[in-house]
mmCIF file of the C-alpha atoms, coordinates in Angstrom:
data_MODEL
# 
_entry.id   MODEL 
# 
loop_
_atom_site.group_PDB 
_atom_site.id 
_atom_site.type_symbol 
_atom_site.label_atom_id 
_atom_site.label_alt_id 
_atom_site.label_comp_id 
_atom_site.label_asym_id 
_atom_site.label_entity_id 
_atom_site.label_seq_id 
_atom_site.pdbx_PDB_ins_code 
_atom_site.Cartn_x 
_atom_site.Cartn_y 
_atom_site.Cartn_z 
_atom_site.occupancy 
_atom_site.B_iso_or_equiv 
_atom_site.pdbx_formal_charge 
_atom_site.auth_seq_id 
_atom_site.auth_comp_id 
_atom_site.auth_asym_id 
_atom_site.auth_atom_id 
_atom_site.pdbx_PDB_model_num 
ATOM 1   C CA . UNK A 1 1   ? -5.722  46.594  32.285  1.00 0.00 ? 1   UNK A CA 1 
ATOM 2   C CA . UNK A 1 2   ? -8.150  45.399  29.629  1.00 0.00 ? 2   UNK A CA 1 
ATOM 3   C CA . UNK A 1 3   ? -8.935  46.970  26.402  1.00 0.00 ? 3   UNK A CA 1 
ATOM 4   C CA . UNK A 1 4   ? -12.654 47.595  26.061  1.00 0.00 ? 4   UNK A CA 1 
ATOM 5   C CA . UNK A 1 5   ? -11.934 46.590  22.479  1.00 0.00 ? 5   UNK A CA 1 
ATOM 6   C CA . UNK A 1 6   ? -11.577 43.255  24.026  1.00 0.00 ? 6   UNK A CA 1 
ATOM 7   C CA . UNK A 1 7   ? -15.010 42.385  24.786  1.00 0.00 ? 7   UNK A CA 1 
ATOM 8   C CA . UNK A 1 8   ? -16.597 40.470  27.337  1.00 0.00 ? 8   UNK A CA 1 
ATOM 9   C CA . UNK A 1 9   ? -14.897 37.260  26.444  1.00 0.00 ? 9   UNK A CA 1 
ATOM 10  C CA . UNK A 1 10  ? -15.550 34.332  24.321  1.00 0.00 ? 10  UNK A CA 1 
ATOM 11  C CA . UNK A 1 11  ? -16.069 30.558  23.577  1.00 0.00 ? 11  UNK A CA 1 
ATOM 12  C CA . UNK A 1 12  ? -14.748 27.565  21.372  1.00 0.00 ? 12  UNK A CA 1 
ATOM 13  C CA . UNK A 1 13  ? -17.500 24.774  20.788  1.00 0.00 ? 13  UNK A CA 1 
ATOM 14  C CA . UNK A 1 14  ? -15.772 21.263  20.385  1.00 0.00 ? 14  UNK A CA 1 
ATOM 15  C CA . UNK A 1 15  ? -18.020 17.990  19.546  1.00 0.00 ? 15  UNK A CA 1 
ATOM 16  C CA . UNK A 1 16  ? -16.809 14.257  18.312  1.00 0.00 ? 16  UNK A CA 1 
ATOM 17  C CA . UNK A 1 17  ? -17.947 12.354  15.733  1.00 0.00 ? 17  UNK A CA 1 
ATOM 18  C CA . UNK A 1 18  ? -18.907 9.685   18.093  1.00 0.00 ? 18  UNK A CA 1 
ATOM 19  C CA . UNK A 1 19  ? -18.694 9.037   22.147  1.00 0.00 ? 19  UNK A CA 1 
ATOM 20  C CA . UNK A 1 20  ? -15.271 9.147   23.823  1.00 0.00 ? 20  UNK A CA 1 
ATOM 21  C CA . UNK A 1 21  ? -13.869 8.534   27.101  1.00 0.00 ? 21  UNK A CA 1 
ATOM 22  C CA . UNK A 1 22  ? -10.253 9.134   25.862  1.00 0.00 ? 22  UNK A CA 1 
ATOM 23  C CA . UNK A 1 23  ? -9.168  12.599  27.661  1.00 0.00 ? 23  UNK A CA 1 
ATOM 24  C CA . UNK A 1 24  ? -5.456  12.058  25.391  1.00 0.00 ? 24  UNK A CA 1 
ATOM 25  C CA . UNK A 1 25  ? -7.796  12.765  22.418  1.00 0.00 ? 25  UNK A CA 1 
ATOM 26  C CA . UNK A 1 26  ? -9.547  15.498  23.809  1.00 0.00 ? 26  UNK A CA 1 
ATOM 27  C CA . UNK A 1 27  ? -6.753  17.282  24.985  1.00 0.00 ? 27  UNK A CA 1 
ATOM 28  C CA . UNK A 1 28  ? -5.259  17.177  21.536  1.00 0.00 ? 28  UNK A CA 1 
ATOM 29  C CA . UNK A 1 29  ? -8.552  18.289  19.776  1.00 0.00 ? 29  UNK A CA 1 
ATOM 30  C CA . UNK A 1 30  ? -8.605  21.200  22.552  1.00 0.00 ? 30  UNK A CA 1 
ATOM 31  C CA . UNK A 1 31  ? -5.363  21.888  21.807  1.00 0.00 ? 31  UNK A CA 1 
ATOM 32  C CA . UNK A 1 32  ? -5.860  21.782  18.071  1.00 0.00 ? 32  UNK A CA 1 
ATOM 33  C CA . UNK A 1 33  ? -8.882  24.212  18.649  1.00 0.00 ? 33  UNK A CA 1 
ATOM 34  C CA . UNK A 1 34  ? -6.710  26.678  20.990  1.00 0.00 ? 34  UNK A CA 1 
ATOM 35  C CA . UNK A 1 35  ? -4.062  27.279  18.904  1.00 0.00 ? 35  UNK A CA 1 
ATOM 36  C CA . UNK A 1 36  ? -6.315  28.890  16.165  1.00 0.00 ? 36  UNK A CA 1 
ATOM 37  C CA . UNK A 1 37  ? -7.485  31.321  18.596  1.00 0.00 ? 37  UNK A CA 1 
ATOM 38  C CA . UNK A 1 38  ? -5.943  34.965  19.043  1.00 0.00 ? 38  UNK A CA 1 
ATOM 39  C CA . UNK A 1 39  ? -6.660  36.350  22.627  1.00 0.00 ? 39  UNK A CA 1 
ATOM 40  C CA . UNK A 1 40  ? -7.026  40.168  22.809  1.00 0.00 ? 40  UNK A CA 1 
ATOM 41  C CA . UNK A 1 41  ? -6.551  40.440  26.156  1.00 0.00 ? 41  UNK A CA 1 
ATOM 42  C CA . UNK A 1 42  ? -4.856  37.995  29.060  1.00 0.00 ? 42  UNK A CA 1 
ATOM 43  C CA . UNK A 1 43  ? -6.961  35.228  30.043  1.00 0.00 ? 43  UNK A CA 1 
ATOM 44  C CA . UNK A 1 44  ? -8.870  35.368  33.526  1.00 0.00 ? 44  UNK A CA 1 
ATOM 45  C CA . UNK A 1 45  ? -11.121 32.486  33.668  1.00 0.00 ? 45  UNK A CA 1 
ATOM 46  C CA . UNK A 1 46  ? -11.979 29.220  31.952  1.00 0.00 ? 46  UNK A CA 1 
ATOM 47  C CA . UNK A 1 47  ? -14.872 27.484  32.162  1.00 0.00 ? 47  UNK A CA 1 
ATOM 48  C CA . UNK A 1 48  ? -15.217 24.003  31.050  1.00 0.00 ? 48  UNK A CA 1 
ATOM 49  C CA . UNK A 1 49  ? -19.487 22.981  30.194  1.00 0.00 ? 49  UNK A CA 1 
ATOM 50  C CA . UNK A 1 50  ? -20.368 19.364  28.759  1.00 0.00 ? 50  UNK A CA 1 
ATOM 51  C CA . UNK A 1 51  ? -23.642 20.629  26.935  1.00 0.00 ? 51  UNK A CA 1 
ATOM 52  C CA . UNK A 1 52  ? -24.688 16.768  25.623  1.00 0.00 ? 52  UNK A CA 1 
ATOM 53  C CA . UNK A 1 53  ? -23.283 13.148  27.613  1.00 0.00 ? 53  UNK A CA 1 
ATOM 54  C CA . UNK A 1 54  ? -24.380 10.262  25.795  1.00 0.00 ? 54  UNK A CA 1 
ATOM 55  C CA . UNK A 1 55  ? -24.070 6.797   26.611  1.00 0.00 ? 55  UNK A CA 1 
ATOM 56  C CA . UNK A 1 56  ? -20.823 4.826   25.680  1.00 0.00 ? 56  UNK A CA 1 
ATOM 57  C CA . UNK A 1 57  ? -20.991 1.180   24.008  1.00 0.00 ? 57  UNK A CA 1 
ATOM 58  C CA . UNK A 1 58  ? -18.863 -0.619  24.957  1.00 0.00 ? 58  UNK A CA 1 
ATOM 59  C CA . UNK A 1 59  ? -18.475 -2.795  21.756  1.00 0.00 ? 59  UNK A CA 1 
ATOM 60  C CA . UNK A 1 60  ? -15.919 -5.912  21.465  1.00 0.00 ? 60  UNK A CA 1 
ATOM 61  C CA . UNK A 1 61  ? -15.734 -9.476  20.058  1.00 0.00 ? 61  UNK A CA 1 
ATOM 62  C CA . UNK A 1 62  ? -13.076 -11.273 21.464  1.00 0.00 ? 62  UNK A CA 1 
ATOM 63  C CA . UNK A 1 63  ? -12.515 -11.935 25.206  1.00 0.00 ? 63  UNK A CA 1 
ATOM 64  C CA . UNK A 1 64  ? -8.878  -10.963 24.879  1.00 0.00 ? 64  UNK A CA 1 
ATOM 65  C CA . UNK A 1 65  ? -7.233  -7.695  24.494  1.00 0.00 ? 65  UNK A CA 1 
ATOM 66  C CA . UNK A 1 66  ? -7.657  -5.980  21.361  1.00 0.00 ? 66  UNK A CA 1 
ATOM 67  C CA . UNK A 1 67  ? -4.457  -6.142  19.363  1.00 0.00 ? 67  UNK A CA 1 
ATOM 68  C CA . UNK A 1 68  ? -4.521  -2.703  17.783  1.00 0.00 ? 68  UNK A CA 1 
ATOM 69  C CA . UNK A 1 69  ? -5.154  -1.106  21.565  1.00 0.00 ? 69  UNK A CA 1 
ATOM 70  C CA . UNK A 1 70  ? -3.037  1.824   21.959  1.00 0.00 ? 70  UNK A CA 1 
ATOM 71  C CA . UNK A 1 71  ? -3.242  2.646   18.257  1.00 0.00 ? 71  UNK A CA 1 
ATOM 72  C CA . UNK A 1 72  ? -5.422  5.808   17.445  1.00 0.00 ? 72  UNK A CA 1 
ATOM 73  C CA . UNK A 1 73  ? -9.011  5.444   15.545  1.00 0.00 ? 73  UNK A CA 1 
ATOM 74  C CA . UNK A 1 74  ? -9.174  7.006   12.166  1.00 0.00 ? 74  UNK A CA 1 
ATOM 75  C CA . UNK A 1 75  ? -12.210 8.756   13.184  1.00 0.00 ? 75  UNK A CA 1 
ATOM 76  C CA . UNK A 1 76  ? -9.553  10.444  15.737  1.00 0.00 ? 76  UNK A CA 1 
ATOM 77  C CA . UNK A 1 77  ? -7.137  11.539  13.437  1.00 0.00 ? 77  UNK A CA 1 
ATOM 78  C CA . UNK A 1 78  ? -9.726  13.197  10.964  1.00 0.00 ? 78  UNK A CA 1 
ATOM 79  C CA . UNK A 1 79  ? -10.995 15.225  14.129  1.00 0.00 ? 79  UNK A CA 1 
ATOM 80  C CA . UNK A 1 80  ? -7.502  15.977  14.755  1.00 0.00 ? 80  UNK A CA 1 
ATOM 81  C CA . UNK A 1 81  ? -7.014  17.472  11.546  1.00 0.00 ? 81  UNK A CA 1 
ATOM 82  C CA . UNK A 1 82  ? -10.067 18.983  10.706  1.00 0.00 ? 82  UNK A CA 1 
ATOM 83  C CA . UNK A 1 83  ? -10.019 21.120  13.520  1.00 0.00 ? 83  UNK A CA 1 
ATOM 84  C CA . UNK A 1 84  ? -6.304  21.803  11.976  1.00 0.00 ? 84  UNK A CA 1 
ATOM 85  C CA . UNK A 1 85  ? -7.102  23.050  9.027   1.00 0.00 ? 85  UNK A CA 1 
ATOM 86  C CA . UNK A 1 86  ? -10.793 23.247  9.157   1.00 0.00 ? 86  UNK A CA 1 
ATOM 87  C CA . UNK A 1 87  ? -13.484 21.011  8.966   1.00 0.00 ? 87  UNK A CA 1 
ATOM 88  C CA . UNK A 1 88  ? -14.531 22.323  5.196   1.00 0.00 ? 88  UNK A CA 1 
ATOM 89  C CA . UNK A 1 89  ? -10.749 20.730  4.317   1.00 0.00 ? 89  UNK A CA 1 
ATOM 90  C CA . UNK A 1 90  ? -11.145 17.211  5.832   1.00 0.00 ? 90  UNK A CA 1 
ATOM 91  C CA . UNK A 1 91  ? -14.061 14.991  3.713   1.00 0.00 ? 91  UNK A CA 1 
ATOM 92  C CA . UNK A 1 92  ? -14.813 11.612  4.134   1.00 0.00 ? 92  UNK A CA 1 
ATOM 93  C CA . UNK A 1 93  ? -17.665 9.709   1.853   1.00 0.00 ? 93  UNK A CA 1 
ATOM 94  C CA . UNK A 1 94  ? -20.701 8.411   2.943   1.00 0.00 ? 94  UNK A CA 1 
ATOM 95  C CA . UNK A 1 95  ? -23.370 6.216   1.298   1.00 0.00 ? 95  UNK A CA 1 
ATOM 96  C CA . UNK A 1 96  ? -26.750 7.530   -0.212  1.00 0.00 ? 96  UNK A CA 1 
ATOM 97  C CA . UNK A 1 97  ? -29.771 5.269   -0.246  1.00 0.00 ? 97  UNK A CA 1 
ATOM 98  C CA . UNK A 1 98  ? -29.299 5.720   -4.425  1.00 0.00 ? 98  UNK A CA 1 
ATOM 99  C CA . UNK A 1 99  ? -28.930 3.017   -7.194  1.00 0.00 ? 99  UNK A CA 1 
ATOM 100 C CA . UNK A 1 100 ? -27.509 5.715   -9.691  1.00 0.00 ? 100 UNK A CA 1 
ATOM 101 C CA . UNK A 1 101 ? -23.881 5.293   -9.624  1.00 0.00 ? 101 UNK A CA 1 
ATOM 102 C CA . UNK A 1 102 ? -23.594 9.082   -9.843  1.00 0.00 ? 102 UNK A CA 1 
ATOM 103 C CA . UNK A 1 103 ? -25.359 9.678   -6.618  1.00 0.00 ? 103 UNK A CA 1 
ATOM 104 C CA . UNK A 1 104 ? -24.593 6.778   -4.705  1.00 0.00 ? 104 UNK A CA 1 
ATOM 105 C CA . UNK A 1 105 ? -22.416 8.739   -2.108  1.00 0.00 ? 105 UNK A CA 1 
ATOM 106 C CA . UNK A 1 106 ? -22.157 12.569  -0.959  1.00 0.00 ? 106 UNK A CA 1 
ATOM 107 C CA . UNK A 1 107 ? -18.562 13.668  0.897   1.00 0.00 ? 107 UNK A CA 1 
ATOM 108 C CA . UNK A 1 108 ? -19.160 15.574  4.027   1.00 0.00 ? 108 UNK A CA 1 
ATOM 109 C CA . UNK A 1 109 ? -16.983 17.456  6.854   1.00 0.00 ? 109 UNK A CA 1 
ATOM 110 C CA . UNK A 1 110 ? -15.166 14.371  8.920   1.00 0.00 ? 110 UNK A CA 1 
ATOM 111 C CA . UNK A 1 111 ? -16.111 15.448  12.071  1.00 0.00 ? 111 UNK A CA 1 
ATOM 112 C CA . UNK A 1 112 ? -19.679 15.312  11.399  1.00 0.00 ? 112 UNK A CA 1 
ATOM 113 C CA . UNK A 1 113 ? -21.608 11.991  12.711  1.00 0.00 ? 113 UNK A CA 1 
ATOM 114 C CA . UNK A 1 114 ? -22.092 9.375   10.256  1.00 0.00 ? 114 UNK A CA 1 
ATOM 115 C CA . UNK A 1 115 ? -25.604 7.887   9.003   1.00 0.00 ? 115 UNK A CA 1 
ATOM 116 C CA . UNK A 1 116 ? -26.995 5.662   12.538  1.00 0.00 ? 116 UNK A CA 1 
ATOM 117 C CA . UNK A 1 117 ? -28.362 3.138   9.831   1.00 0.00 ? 117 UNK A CA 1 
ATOM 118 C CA . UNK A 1 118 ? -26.318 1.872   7.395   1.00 0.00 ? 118 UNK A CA 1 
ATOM 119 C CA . UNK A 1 119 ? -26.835 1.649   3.414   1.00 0.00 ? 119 UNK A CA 1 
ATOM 120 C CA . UNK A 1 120 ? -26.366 -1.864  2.212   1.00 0.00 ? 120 UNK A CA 1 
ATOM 121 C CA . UNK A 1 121 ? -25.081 -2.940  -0.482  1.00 0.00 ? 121 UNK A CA 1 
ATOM 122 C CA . UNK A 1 122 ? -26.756 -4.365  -3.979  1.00 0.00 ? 122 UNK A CA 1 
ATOM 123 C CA . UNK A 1 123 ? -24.435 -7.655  -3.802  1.00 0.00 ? 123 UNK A CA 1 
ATOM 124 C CA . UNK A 1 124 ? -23.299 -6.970  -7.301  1.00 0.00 ? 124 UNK A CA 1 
ATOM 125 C CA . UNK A 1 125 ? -19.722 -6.161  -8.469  1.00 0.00 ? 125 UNK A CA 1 
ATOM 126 C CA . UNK A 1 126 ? -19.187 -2.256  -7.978  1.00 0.00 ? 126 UNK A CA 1 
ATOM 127 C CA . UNK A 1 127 ? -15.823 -0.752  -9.615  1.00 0.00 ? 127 UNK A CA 1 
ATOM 128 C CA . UNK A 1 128 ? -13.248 0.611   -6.951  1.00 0.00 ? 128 UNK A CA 1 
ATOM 129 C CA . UNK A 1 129 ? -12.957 3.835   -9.352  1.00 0.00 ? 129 UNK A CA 1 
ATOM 130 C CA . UNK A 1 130 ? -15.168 5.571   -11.209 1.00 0.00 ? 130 UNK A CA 1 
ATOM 131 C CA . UNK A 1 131 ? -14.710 8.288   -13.304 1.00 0.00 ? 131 UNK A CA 1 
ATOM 132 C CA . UNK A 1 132 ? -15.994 12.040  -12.990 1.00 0.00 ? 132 UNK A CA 1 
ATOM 133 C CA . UNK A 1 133 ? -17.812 11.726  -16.154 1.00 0.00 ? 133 UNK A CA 1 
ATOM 134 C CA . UNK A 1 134 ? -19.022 8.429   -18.331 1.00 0.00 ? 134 UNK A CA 1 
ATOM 135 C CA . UNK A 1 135 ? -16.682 8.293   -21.751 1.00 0.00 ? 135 UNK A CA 1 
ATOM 136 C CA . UNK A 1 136 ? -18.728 7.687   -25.171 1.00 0.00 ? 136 UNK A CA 1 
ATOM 137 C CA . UNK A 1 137 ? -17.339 4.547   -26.413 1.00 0.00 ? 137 UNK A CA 1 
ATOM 138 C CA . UNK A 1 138 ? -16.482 3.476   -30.290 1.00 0.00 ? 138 UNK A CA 1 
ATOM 139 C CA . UNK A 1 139 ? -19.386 0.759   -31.194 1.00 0.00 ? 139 UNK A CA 1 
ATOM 140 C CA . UNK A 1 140 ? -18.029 -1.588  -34.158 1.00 0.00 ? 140 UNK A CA 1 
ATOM 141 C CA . UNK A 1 141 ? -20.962 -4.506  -35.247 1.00 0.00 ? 141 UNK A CA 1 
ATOM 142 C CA . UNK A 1 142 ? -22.475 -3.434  -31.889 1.00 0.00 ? 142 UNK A CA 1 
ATOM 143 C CA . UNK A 1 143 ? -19.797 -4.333  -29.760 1.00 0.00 ? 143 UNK A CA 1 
ATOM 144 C CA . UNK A 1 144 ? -18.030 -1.633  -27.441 1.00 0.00 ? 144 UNK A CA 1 
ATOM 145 C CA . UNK A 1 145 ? -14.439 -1.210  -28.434 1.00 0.00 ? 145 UNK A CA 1 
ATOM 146 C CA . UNK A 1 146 ? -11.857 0.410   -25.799 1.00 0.00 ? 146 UNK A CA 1 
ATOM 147 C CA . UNK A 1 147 ? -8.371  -0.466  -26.509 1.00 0.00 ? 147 UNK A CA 1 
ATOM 148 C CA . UNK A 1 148 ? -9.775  -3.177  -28.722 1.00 0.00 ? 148 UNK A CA 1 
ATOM 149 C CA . UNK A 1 149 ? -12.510 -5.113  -28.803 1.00 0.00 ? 149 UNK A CA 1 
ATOM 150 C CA . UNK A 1 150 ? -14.522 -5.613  -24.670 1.00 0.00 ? 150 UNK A CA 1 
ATOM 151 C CA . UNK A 1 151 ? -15.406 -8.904  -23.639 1.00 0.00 ? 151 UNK A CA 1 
ATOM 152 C CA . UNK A 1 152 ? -18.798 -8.642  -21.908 1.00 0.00 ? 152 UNK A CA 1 
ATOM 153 C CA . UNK A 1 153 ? -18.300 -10.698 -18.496 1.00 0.00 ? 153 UNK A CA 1 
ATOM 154 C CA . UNK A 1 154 ? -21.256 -10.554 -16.145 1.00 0.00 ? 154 UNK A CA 1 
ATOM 155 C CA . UNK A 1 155 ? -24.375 -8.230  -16.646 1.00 0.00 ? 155 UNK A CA 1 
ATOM 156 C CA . UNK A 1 156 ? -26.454 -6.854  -17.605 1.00 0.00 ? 156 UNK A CA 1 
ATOM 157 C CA . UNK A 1 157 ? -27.450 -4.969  -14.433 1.00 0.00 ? 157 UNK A CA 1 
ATOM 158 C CA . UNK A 1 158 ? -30.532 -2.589  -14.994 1.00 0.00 ? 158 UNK A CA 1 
ATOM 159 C CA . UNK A 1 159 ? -30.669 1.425   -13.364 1.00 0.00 ? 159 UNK A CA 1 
ATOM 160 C CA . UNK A 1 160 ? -33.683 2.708   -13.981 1.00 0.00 ? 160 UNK A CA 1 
ATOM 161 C CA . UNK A 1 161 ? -34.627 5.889   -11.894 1.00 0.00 ? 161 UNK A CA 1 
ATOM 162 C CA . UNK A 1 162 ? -34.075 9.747   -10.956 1.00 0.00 ? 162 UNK A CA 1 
ATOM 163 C CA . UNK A 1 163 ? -37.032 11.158  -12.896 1.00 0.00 ? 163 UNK A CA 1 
ATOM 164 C CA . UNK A 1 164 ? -37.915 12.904  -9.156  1.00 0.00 ? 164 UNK A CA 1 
ATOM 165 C CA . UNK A 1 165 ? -34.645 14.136  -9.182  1.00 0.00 ? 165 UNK A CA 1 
ATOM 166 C CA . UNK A 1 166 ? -34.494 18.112  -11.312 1.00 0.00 ? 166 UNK A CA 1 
ATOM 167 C CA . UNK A 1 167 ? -30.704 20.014  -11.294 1.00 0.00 ? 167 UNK A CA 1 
ATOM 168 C CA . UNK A 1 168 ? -32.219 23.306  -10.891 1.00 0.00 ? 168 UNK A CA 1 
ATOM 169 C CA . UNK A 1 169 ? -28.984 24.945  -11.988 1.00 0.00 ? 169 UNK A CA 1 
ATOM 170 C CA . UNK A 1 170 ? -28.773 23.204  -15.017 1.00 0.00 ? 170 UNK A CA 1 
ATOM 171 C CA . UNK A 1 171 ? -32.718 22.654  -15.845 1.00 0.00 ? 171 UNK A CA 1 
ATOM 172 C CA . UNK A 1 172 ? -32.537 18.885  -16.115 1.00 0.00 ? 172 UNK A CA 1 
ATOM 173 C CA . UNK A 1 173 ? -33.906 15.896  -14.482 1.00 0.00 ? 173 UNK A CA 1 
ATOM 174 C CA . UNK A 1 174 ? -31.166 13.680  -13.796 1.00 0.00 ? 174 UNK A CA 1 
ATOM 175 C CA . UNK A 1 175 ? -33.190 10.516  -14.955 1.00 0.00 ? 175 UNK A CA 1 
ATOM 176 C CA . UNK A 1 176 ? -31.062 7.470   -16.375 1.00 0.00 ? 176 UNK A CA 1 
ATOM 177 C CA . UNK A 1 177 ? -32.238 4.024   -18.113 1.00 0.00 ? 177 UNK A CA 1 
ATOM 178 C CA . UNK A 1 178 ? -29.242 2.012   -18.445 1.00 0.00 ? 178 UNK A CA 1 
ATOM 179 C CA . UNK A 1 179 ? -27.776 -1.611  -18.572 1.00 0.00 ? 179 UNK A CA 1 
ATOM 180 C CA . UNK A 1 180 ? -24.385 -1.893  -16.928 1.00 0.00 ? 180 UNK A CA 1 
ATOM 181 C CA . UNK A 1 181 ? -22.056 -4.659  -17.355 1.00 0.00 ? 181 UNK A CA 1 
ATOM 182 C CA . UNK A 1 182 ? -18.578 -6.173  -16.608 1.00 0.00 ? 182 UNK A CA 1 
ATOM 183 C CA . UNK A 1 183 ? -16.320 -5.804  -19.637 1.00 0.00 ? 183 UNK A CA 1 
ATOM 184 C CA . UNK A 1 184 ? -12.697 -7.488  -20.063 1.00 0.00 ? 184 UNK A CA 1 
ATOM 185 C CA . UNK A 1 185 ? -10.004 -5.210  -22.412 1.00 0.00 ? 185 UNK A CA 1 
ATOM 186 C CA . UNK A 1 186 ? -6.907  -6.739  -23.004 1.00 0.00 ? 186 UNK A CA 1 
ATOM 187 C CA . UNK A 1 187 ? -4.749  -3.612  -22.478 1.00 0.00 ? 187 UNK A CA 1 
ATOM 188 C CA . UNK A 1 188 ? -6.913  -1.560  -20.312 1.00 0.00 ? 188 UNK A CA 1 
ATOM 189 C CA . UNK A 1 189 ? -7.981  -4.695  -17.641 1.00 0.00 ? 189 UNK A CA 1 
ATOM 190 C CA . UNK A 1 190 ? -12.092 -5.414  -16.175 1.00 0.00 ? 190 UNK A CA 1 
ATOM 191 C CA . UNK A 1 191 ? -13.613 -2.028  -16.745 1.00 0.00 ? 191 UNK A CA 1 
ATOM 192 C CA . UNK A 1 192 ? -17.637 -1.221  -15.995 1.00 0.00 ? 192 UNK A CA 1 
ATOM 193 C CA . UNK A 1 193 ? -19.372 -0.108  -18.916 1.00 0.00 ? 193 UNK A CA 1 
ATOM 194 C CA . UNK A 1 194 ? -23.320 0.822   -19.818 1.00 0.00 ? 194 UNK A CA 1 
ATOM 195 C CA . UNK A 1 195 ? -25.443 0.896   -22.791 1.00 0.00 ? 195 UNK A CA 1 
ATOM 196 C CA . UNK A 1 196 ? -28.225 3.674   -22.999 1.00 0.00 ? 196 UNK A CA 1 
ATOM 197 C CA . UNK A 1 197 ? -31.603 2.404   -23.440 1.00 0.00 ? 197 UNK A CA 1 
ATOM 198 C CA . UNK A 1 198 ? -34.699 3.947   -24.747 1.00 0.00 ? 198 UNK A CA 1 
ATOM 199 C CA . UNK A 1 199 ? -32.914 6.146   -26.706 1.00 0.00 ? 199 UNK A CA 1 
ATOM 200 C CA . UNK A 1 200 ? -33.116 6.738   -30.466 1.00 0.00 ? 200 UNK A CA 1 
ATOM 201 C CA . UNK A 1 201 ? -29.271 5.772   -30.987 1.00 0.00 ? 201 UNK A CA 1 
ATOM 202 C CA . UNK A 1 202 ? -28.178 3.699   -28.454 1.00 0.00 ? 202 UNK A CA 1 
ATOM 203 C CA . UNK A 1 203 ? -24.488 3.840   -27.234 1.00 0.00 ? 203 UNK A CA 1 
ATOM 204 C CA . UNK A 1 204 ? -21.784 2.324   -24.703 1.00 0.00 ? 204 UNK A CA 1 
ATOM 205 C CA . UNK A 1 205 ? -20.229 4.316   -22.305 1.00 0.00 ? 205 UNK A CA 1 
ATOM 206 C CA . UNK A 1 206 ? -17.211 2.965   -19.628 1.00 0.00 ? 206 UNK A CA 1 
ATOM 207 C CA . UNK A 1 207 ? -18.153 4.180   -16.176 1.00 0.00 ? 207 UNK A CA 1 
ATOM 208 C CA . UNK A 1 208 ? -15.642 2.486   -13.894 1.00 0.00 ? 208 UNK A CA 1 
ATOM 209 C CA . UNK A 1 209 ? -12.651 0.652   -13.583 1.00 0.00 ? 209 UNK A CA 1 
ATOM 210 C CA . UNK A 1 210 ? -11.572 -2.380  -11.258 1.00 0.00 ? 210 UNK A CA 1 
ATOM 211 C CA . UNK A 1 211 ? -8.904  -2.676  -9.613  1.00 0.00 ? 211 UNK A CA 1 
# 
């Protein structure tokens, strides 16, 4: 006999990031999604409902089998885990249609969809790492010192933009006017660095590293 305290039953909404035909996959993300549920009372019926079926494309450029075949998607394995340990847990980053470095890409749960049209690039050099927060440089004769003396390489490339764009939290409109360039330090390696412009004091500021 059934508790009252039990209710009427339930249900456990499952989507993918993209179209699948691979049941392996679903069974483990059903799986993954089952064993975070606590029945109150023994199970009587299951009912399985596809609420959206979207085409598959079929998508392949060679005429011969695809060497990695058999080998899991990442987009698999971050479904796989977010529904592990919670989609809130598992980020992945995705482009913004933004020049300022800042705010050139957001992180959002990894089994949400990605963007349908893609951001591309500027074609310029962009830094594999860049840091939390820019770091005031020393200026000596106008040149930007950071474990010695920085060899300006390529640049400069202009920003120029965000005055649209107020942090309500902090009362400030993220608006920046710089000049970024490539810099070469003999200790520290080819580092991206800015100079302020329009501003009563100018100053350099490294942004990025490259790897």
């Amino acid at each position: 006999m059934r508790a009252k305290s039990a209710g009427e039953g339930g249900s456990i909404t499952i989507r993918t990031a993209e179209p699948t035909r691979q049941l392996d996959h679903l069974c483990r993300l059903l799986a993954e999604h089952l064993a975070r549920v606590e029945l109150l009372a023994p199970v009587g019926d299951l009912e399985l409902v596809a609420d959206a079926v979207v085409p598959l494309e079929e998508k392949s450029a060679s005429w011969l089998p695809d060497e990695a075949e058999g080998r899991e998607p990442l987009h698999l394995v971050l479904e796989r885990l977010a529904a592990r340990l919670g989609p809130q847990r598992v980020l992945r980053p995705v482009l913004c249609e933004d020049h300022r470095p800042e705010w050139m890409c957001r992180w959002q749960p990894a089994p949400e969809p990605l963007p349908r049209k893609p951001v591309a690039g500027n074609g310029l050099p962009q830094p594999g790492f860049i840091l939390a927060a820019p770091i005031k440089l020393l200026v000596r004769a106008h040149r930007p010192y950071y474990q010695g003396e920085l060899q300006l390489l390529a640049g400069p490339q202009r920003v120029e933009g965000g005055w649209w764009d107020r942090d309500e939290a902090a009362g400030q409109i993220r608006n920046v006017v710089r000049d970024y360039w490539v810099a070469q330090s003999a200790h520290a390696g080819v580092l991206w660095v800015f100079q302020t412009r329009l501003d009563e004091a100018p100053a350099w500021f490294l942004h990025g590293v490259f790897a």
